[in-house]
Amino acid sequence: MTAALLNSLVTRLSPPPIPAVQAWGKSYGGGRGPLIDLSQAVPGYPPHPDMLQWLGEAGASLAYTNYGPIEGEDSLRTAYAAHVSDLYGAKIDAANIHITSGCNQAFISTAMAVAAAGDRVLMSDPYYFNHETTLSMLGIKTGFVACDSANGFVPTIKALERALTPDVRALALVTPNNPTGAVYPPERLEAIFDICRRNGIWLILDETYRDFLPEGSERPHGLLGRKDWQDNLVQLYSFSKSFCIPGHRLGALTAGENVVEEVAKIMDNLQICAPRAAQGAVARALPALTEWRAGNRHEIDLRARALREVMTDLGGWKLEAIGAYFAFVRHPFEDRPSTEVAEQLAKQAGIISIPGEYFGAGHTRFLRFAFANADAETIRQLRHRMVDFSL
Amino acid sequence: MTAALLNSLVTRLSPPPIPAVQAWGKSYGGGRGPLIDLSQAVPGYPPHPDMLQWLGEAGASLAYTNYGPIEGEDSLRTAYAAHVSDLYGAKIDAANIHITSGCNQAFISTAMAVAAAGDRVLMSDPYYFNHETTLSMLGIKTGFVACDSANGFVPTIKALERALTPDVRALALVTPNNPTGAVYPPERLEAIFDICRRNGIWLILDETYRDFLPEGSERPHGLLGRKDWQDNLVQLYSFSKSFCIPGHRLGALTAGENVVEEVAKIMDNLQICAPRAAQGAVARALPALTEWRAGNRHEIDLRARALREVMTDLGGWKLEAIGAYFAFVRHPFEDRPSTEVAEQLAKQAGIISIPGEYFGAGHTRFLRFAFANADAETIRQLRHRMVDFSL
């Protein structure tokens, strides 16, 4: 009798980081006040009451019980295409949209559509850990575009060119960035896209956090208005953050129709179609909750400002980057790894953050704060906890 | 400017078969009465009114809006573990359960947990097409255990032994079978499992249709009661058929805790967690709707009997296998491929079925009828349409 083997590409992955980090919070005694959870990017306020009502109506409806179209409900594809067209000043059709069960699924579907085991996909370093683990478990090689605090963690053209090798099939970037919060300027994105086109590789642009750009920001970029953008661009999005419904698992990708067709084959194997009831509800919410979403953007802006204040002259702590949702914070403990700092910060000070190392081995001097999870008043409580914190 | 490349493992897959087949139905003129859709396996009756109510309540609840546990809601894992324990006379814990977004996702998660690109996974031939396309797109090699009508499409030990090669990591079987409907006898499953153990490979047992075994059937098998079953067995299930909620995308796998841990890493990358609201609702439904589900089993049984009657002495048509949900039907057109027969049967006679070829190139003499989709009265209308049908 022989026990069967597991796939070493999977067994060698670390366990998912969020549950591990949240476990540290469970050892916090409460001495510094209530736990402040800045780990997972979750909206720290509830969905709009209408959103809940529509989710309830759709859930109870016979209309969504059967299988639906693989690519997504027509209603949501149409509503989202109109939204994207408006936001980017581009002409995007429903046929360019594929609905997925969250943005991680939009990423893995896209990764599989453009790369097989043995091909290479580039990411920024620091990277979003699920992008790295997704590629690794598929046997897709990874490569990294080094980003540093001197450049505000925005990838430079030089760093991209250094990372390009002949086996690269795609470059996956996240803007506003996870983990750093850095917002990539439109001109830089255009220049990066030009390099992708010249090299015949895909730019996979994850814009999960775009609804939380600072107020008054210009359009994120003009790539969807470029001629033949479909030949080199796939753009990813999540409805989770903006509508406060991550538990309903809904994301989308915007791509050429031929890519949508290939993704449909993959989605059919992954799960046939994204859950339908939430699609019906979000199709209603997308045009209806525009003002409410703008209000949340303002609220997140207030939180970012509160964090900037908190971090001013805060001992050896330094805010190296901040943007929509996330801040990348340098900790003062030169000789200590970020895992130790984050663990003790959770256990002693009741602040849960994610160690920089989880986003790449070189980032042990940093912690990621998902500051959008906490309101400004809570954020202001960070200051005395961090000032008093020592290792 | 160079258009970027797509993954040839994906581009070479055929488009998903269900939409293609249903398109034939759209060309049917209606001359033989209403369209009879026996293509996709979907319950031909609505969910229980309580199920809809619970889905609505869960959808409207704030409790399910945030991210949930990767492995699934505790409530559903516990309820389902109790159900599995009861059904198989085994001791299954909640820790042995991983909830997924439908059974295709349970399959791909399991496949990725046990095999990487270049490894081999065996299937029956005929096979469930999504199993084959899932493995192919991952670069996992496929191998086949030949099944034939002489053996009622149940895999024989001899055929399995012929298919075993040193690179095989798992054998994936579906019982009751898709596409043939064949119910694998417990003794055969035990013997197959013994071979898997001796060879150190996984048995992945997809039992999506087990709730529709003929009334009075014995327990499907005793594998979950075997010592150390966790070393070689992963069992898959879907809540879609039994609760008539495929649009809510919910499935589950039962495995050793170490496998559940690896699947959690994969699920985190695939979509973090299955949609939560439906999990909450099914956790309520699982113990509550036992009688209703038994009634449906009786109903499907009536439909199977109706189809047996219909197919008796029906020209050159022959019912080669029938079981829970599906029948595998030999068509009388010796020199015509099953794709042509199925297309014309849809267009002329208004009967949508799936060509045997879609389940393996050798099955061009067959059509799959998902008879459970239609009530007995509708099934009786097949007879005159099929008698009159010619090519």
CSV table of C-alpha atoms in Angstrom, one decimal, chain B residues 7 71 74 101 105 114 150 166 213 218-219 226 231 280 286 355 377:
chain,number,residue,atom,x,y,z
B,7,ASN,CA,-1.3,29.6,-24.8
B,71,GLU,CA,-12.0,26.0,2.9
B,74,ASP,CA,-17.9,26.1,9.0
B,101,SER,CA,-17.5,26.8,-6.6
B,105,GLN,CA,-13.7,23.5,-9.5
B,114,VAL,CA,-2.0,15.8,-7.3
B,150,ALA,CA,-20.3,-5.1,-23.5
B,166,PRO,CA,4.7,4.8,-14.5
B,213,LEU,CA,-29.2,6.4,-7.9
B,218,GLU,CA,-27.3,0.0,-1.7
B,219,ARG,CA,-24.6,2.4,-0.4
B,226,ARG,CA,-11.4,2.0,4.6
B,231,ASP,CA,-3.8,8.4,1.4
B,280,GLY,CA,-25.1,29.5,4.3
B,286,LEU,CA,-28.9,20.0,3.7
B,355,PRO,CA,-22.8,13.8,-29.6
B,377,GLU,CA,-44.6,13.0,-20.4
